[in-house]
Short mmCIF file of C-alpha atoms in Angstrom, two decimals:
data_model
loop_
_atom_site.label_atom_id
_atom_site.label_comp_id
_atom_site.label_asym_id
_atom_site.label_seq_id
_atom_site.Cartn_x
_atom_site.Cartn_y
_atom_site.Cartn_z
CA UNK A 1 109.14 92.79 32.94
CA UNK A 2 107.74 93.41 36.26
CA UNK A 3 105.97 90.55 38.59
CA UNK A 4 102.14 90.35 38.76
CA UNK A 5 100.86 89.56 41.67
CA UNK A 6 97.03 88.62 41.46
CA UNK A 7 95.28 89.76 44.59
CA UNK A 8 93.39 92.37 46.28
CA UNK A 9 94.87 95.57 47.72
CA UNK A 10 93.86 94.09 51.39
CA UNK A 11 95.26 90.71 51.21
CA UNK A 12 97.38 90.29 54.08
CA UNK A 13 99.34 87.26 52.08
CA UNK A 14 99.84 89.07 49.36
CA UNK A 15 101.97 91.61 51.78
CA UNK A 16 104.13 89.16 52.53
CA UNK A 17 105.73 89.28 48.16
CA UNK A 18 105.19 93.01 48.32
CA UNK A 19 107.15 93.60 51.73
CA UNK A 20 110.06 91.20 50.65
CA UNK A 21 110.14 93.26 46.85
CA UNK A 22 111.07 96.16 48.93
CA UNK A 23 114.09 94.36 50.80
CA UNK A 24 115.01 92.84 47.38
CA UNK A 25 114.86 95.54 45.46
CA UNK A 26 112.62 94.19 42.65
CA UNK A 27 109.29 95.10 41.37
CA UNK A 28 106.13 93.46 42.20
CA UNK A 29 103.02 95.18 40.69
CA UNK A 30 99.28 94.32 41.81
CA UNK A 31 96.88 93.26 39.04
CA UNK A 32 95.32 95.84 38.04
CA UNK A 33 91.10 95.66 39.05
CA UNK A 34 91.46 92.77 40.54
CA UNK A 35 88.13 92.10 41.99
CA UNK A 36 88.01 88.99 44.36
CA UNK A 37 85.30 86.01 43.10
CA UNK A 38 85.54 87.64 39.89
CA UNK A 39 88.94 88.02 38.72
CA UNK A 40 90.11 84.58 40.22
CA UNK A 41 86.97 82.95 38.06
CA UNK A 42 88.02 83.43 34.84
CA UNK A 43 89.53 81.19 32.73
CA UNK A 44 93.02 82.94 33.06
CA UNK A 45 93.11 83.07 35.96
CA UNK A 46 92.27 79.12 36.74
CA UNK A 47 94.74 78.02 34.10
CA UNK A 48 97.25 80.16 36.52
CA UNK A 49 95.58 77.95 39.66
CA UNK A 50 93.30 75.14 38.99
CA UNK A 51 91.20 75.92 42.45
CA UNK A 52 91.31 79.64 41.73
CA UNK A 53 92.72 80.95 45.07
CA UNK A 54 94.85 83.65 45.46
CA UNK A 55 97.49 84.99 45.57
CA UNK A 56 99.37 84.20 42.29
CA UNK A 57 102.60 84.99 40.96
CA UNK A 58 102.63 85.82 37.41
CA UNK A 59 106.50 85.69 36.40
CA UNK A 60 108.01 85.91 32.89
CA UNK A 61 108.96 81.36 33.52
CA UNK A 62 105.32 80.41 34.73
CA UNK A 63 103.17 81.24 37.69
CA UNK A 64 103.71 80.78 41.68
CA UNK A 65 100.73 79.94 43.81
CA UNK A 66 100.98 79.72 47.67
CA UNK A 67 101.58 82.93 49.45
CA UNK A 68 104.88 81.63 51.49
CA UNK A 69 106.20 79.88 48.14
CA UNK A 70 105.61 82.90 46.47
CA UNK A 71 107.32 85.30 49.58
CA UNK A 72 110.21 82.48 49.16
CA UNK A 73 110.72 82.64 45.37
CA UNK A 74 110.42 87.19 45.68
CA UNK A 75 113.18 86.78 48.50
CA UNK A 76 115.85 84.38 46.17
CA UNK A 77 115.55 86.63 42.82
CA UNK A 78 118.54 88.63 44.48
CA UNK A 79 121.18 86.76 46.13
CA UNK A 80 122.72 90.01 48.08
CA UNK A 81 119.92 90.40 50.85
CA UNK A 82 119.84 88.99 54.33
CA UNK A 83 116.03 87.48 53.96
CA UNK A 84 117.36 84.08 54.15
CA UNK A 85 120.28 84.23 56.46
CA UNK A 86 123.53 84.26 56.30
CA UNK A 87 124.19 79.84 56.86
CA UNK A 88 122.93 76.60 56.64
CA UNK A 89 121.36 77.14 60.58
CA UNK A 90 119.92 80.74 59.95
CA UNK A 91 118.04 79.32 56.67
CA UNK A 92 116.94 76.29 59.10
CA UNK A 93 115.44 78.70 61.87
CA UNK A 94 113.87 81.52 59.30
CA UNK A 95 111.73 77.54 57.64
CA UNK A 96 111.57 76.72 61.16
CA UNK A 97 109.27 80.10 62.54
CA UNK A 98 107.85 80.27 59.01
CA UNK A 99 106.33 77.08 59.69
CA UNK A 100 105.49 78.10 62.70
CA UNK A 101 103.83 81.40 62.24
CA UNK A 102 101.77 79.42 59.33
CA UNK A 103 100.39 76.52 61.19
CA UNK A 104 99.93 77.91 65.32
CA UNK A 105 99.26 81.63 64.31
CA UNK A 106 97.84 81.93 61.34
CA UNK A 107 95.64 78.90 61.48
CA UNK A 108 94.34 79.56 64.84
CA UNK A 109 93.49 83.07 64.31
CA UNK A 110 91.85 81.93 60.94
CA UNK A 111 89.83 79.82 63.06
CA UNK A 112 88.63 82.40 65.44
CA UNK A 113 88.50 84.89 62.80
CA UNK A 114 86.28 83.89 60.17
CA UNK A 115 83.77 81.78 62.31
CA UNK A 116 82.93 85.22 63.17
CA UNK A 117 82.87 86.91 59.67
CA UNK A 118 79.81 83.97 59.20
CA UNK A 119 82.96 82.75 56.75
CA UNK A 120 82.79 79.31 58.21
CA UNK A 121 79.89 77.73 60.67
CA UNK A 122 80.24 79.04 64.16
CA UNK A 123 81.41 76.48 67.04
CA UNK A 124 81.89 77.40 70.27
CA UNK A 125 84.21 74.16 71.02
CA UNK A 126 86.20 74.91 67.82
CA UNK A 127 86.63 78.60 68.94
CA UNK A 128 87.92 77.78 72.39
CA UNK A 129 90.40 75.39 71.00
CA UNK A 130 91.81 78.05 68.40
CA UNK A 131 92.10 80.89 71.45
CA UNK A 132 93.59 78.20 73.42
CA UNK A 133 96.13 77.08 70.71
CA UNK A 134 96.53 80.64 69.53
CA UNK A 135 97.38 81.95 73.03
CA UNK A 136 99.83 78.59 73.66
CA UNK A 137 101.37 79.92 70.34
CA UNK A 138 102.11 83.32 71.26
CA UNK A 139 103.68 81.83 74.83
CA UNK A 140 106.36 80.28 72.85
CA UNK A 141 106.93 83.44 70.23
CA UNK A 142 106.73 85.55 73.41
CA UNK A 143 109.11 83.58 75.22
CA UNK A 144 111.73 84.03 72.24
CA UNK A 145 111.09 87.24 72.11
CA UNK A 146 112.56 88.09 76.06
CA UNK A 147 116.02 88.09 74.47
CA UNK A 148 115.39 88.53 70.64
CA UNK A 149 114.49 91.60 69.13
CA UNK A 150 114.09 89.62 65.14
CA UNK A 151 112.86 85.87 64.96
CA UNK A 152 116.80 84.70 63.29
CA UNK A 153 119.82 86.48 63.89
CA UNK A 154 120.35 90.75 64.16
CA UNK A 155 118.17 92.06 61.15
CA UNK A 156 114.64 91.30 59.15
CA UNK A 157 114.54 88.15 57.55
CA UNK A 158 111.67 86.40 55.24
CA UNK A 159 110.62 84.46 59.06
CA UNK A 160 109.58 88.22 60.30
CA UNK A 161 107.86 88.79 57.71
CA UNK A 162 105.74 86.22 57.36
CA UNK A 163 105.17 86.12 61.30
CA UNK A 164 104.07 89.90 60.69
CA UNK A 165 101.83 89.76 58.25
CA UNK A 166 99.97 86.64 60.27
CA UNK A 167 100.42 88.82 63.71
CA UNK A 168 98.43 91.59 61.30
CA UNK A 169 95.05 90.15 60.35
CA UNK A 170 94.50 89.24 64.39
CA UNK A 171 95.82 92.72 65.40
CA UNK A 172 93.66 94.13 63.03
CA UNK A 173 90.34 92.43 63.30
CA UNK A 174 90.18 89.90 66.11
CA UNK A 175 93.31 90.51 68.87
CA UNK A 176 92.47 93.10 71.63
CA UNK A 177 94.30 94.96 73.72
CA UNK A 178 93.28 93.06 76.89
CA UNK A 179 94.19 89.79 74.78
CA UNK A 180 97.90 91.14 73.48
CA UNK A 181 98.75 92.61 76.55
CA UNK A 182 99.80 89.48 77.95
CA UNK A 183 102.16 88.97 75.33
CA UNK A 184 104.29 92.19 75.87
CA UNK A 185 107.37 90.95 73.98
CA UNK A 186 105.31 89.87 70.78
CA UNK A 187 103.32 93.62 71.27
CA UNK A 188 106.97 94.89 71.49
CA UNK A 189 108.18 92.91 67.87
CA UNK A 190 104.85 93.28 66.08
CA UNK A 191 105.16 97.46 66.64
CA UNK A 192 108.53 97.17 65.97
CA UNK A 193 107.95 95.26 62.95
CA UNK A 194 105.34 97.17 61.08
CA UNK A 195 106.66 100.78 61.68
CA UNK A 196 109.68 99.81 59.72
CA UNK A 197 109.98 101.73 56.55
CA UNK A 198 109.90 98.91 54.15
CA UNK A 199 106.42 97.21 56.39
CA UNK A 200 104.94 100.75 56.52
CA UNK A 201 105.05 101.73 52.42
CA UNK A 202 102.97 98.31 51.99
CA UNK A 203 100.67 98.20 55.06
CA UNK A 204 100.05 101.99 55.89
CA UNK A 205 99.08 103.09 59.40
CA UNK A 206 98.24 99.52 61.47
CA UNK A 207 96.02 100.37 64.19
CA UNK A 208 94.79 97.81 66.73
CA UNK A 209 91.19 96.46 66.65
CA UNK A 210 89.25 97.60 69.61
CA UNK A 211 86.47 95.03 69.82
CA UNK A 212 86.29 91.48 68.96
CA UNK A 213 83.44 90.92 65.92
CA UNK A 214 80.42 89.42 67.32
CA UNK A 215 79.41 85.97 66.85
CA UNK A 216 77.00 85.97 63.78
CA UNK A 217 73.17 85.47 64.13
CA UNK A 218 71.61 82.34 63.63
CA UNK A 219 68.37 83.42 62.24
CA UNK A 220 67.79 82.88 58.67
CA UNK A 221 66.26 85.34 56.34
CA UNK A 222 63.14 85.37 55.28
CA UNK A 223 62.87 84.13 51.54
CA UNK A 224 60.41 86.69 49.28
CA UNK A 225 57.79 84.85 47.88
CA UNK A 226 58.27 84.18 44.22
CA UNK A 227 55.60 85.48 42.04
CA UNK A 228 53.54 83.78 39.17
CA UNK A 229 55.50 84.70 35.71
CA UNK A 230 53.22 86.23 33.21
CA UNK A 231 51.52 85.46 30.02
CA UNK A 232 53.45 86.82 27.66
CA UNK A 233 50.29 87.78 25.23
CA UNK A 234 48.29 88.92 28.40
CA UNK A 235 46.15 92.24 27.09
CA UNK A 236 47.47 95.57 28.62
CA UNK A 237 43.85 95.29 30.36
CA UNK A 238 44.09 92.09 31.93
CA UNK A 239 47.77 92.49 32.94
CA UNK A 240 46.93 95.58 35.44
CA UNK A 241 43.69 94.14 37.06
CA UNK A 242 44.59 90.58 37.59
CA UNK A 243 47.74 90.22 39.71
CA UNK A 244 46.35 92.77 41.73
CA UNK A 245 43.48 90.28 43.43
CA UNK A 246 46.05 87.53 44.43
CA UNK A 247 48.70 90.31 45.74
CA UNK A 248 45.84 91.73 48.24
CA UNK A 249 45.00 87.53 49.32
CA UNK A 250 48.38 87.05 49.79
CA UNK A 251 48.77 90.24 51.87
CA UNK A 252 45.69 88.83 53.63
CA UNK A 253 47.05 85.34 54.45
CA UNK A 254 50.48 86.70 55.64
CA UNK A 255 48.69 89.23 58.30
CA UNK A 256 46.17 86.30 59.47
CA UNK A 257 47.74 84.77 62.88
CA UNK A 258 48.69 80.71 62.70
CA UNK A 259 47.69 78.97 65.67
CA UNK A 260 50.77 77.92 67.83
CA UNK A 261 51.77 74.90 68.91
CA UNK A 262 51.26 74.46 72.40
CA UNK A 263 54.34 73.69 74.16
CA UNK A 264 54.33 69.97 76.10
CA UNK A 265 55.19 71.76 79.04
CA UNK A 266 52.32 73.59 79.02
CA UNK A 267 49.78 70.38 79.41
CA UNK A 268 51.95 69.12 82.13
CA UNK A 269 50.12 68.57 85.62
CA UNK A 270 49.41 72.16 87.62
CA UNK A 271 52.21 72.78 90.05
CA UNK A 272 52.44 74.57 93.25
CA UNK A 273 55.68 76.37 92.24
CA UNK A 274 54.77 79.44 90.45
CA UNK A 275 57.83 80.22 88.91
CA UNK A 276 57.90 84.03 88.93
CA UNK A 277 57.24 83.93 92.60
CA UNK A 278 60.08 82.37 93.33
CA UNK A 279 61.92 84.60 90.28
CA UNK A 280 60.48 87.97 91.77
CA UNK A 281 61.74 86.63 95.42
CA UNK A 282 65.14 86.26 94.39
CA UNK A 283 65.42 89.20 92.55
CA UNK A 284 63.81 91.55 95.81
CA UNK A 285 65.45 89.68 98.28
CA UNK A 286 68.90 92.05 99.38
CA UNK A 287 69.43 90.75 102.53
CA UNK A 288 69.23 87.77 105.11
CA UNK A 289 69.31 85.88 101.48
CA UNK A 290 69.97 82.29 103.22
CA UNK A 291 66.84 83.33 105.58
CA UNK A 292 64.67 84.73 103.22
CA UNK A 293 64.96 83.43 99.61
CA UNK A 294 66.84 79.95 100.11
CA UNK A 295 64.09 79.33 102.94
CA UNK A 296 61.02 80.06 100.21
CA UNK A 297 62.72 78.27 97.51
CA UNK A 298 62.81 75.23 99.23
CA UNK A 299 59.25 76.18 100.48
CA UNK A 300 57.89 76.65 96.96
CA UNK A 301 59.95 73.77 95.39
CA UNK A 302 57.95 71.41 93.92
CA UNK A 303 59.63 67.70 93.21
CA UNK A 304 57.14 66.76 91.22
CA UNK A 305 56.52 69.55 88.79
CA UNK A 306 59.91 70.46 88.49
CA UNK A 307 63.62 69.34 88.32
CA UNK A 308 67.07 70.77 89.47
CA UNK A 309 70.01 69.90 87.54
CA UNK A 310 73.65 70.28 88.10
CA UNK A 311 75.95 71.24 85.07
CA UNK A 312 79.40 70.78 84.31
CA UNK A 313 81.57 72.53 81.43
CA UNK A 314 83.54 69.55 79.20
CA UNK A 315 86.42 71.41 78.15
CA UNK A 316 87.24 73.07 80.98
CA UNK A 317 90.82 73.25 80.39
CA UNK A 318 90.42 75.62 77.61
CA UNK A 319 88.88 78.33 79.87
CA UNK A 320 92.69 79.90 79.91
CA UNK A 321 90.98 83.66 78.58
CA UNK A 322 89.17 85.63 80.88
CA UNK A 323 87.15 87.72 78.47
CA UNK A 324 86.42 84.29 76.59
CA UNK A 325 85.15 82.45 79.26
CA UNK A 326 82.80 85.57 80.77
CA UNK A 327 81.43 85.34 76.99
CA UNK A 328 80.81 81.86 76.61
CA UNK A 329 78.85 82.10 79.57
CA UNK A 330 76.75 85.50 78.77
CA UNK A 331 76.29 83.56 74.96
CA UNK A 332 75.04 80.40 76.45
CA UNK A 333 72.39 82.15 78.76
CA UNK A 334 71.27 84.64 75.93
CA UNK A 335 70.57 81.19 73.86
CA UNK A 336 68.74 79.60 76.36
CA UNK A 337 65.95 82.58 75.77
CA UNK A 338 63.91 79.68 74.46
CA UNK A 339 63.03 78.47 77.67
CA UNK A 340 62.72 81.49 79.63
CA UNK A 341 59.26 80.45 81.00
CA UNK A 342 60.33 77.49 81.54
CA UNK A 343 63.66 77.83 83.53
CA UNK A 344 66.14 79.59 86.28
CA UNK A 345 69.36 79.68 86.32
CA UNK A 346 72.82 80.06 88.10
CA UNK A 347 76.05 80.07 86.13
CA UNK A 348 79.48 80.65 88.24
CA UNK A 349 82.87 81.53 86.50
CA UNK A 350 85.17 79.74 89.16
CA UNK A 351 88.82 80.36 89.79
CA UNK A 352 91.63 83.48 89.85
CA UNK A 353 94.08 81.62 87.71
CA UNK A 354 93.22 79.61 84.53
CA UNK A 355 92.02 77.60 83.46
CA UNK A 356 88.71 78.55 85.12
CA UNK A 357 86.01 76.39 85.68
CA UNK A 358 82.68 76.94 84.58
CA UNK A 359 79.64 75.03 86.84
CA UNK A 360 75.99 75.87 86.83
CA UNK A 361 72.54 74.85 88.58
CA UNK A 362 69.04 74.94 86.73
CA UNK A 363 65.59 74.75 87.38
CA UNK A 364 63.26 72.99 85.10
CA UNK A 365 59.58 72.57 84.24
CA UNK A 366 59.72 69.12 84.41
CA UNK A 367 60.88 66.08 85.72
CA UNK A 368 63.40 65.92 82.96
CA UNK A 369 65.64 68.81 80.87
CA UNK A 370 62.91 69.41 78.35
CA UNK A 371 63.90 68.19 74.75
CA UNK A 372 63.29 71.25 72.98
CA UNK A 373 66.47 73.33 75.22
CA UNK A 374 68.29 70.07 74.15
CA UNK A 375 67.44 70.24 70.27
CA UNK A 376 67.62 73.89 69.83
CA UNK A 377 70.05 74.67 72.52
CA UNK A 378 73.31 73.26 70.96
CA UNK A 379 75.55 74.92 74.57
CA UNK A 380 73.97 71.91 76.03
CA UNK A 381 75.93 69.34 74.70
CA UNK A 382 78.99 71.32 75.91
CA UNK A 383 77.87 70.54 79.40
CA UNK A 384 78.05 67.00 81.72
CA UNK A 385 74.70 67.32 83.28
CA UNK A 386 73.74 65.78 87.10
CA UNK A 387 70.02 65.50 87.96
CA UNK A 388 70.02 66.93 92.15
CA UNK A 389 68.93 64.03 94.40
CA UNK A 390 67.21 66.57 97.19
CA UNK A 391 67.32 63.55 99.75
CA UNK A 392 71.43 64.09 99.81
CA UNK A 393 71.88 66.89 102.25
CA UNK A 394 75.50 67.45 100.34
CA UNK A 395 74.11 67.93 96.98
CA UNK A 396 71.18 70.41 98.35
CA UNK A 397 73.77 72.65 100.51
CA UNK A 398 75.26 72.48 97.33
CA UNK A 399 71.90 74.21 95.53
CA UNK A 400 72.54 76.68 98.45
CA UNK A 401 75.68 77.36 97.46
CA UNK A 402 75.23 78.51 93.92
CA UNK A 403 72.12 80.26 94.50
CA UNK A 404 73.18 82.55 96.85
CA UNK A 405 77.22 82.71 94.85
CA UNK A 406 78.81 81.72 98.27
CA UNK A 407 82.27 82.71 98.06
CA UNK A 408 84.09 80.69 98.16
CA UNK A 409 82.57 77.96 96.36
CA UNK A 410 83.87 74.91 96.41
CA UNK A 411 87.11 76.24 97.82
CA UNK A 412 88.19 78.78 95.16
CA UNK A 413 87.17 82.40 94.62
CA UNK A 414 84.31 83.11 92.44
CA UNK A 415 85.38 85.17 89.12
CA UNK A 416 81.62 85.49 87.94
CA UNK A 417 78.24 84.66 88.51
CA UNK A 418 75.29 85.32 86.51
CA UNK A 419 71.44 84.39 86.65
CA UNK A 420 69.32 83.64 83.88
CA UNK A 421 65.09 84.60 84.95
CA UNK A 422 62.41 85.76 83.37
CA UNK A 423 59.59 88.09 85.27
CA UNK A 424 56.80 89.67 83.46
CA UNK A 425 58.06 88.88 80.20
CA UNK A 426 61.52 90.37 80.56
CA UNK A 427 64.54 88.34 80.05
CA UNK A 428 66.91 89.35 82.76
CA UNK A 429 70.56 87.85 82.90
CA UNK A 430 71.73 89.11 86.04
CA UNK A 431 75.07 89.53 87.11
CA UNK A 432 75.67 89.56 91.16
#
């Protein structure tokens, strides 16, 4: 009797059974139609796994559940292979980088991953420490790799292919080029791996992702009004004419404009700042900038009707990708749309070696950060924040500084800079 294996034909853990049956030599079959949060629902299939995940194991003794148990039970049914080793130390290592692979790969590109998908809620904090982990985790593999062309001993064991089929899903969907490349050794073993014969007749042609899935949007959708249910002994008559009059108020309602709510900023005091002065004298301002636009901001700055704030990244220490951090940044100012009549702002990506450090300056309507950027904004809780005192002559060089992206700031090179403003209703982030 051949092994079931209850799964879809995409499931990267179910490779892992399927690519050890070919270095076994037995047969594994796929369920046949199995169709994911259907098949897994069914009574069957629950009295195989009480929580109904997958994949499972159906053998001729009972069935296996756990994708590495399973992998491990495929690889003992014949005791003439080399999956596990050929001594006590070999079957040590191939547990040891199984472990590995499952809980500093796997987990942390499942955490980057599937955010993304809309799988799991989106957190900017949580991503960062899952790149950060992630790209710790591939050091170390990377770093075995200089002088070790398989994970334990001379030839594939169960360790590679685990590690492989882990490696895949990132490769796949979430690890670019720019990201892999500085991991040449594991970009070496993970080729290496899934062009061998046995890798290739379960996982086809493996091409590498060229773009890292956006972060999902946060807007909900609109829910469709529910409509009045229907007398069932209505006359034919009746039935025709009568929802017709509500449908054409409804219509009516939905096109007639609700007043908005007037934003406390807007009943603040008059101020002599205009802000898209200032905005439109940044942006036209190409040369003698220190002269010309620090000079009229500092003109036009008003103390009272406004506020300049200083802010700090947390986690700074986790800014070890370049690509990540430039994102973070660009996400942060695209979120802060909210307040774009409201606000201007600097954001500098400092360093040439990571971890970089991310700083910013901001000017606000307002003696204080206003409360909705705090509530809706949730990047702001990612950032220490420092209200400018503009009677210490440090702290206002300092305003200078980031306004005009002196390099170097701070004494280290600046990687990025980018401006958030807003001039005749056009959101501009500005890169310079």
């Amino acid at each position: 009797m051949a092994l079931i294996l209850h799964a879809g034909k995409t499931n990267k853990n179910a490779y892992k059974a399927l690519i050890a049956a070919e270095y076994v030599g037995v047969q594994v079959e796929l369920a046949p139609n199995f169709e994911m949060g259907v098949s897994n629902k069914t009574p069957e299939f629950l009295k195989m796994n009480p929580i109904g995940k997958v994949p499972v194991l159906e053998t001729p003794k009972g069935p296996v559940f756990e994708s590495n148990a399973i992998a491990r039970y495929v690889a003992r049914l014949k005791g003439d292979n080399s999956l596990y080793g050929s001594s006590p130390i070999d079957y040590g290592h191939i547990e040891q980088w199984i472990d590995f692979s499952s809980m500093e790969i796997d987990a942390n590109i499942s955490r980057w991953f599937y955010p993304r998908l809309g799988f799991l809620p989106y957190l900017p904090p949580v991503e960062e420490a899952a790149i950060s982990g992630l790209k710790r985790a591939l050091g170390a593999l990377n770093t075995h790799l200089t002088s070790n062309t398989y994970l334990v001993g001379h030839s594939v064991t169960l360790a590679d292919i685990i590690t492989t089929c882990n490696l895949y899903l990132g490769f796949s969907h979430i690890l670019v080029k720019s990201f892999t490349s500085e991991f040449p050794h594991v970009e070496r073993y993970f080729w290496t791996m899934v062009n061998q014969p046995n890798f290739r007749k379960i996982l086809g042609e493996v091409k590498q992702t060229e773009a890292v899935p956006p972060v999902p949007s946060a807007k909900k959708p609109s829910q469709p009004k529910e409509s009045k249910p229907k007398a069932k002994n209505e006359p034919k008559k009746e039935a025709k004419k009568e929802p017709e009059k509500p449908k054409v108020e409804e219509e009516e309602e939905e096109e007639a404009p609700k007043p908005k709510a007037k934003n406390p900023l807007d009943l603040l005091p008059s101020s002599k700042m205009i802000l898209d002065e200032w905005k439109r004298l940044y942006s036209n301002t190409k040369t003698n900038f220190r002269e010309v636009a620090i000079k009229g901001f500092w003109d036009m700055y008003d103390p009272e009707g406004y506020s300049l704030w200083f802010c700090d990244y947390k986690y700074q220490e986790e800014n070890t990708v370049t690509f990540v951090t430039m994102n973070k940044v660009g996400g942060f100012l695209q979120r802060m749309d909210l307040a774009r009549k409201y606000a201007f702002g600097k954001m500098l990506v400092i360093g040439s070696q990571p971890p970089f450090k991310v700083k910013g300056l901001w000017l606000f309507r307002g003696p204080e950060i206003p409360k909705f950027v705090l509530d809706e904004c949730y990047d702001m809780e990612l950032y220490e924040w420092t209200k400018v005192d503009i009677s210490d002559e440090n702290q206002k060089e300092r305003v200078n500084q980031m306004i005009e992206d002196a390099e170097p700031f701070e004494g280290e090179p600046l990687l990025d800079a980018k401006c958030f403003k807003r001039e005749n209703s056009t959101f501009i982030l500005e890169e310079k």
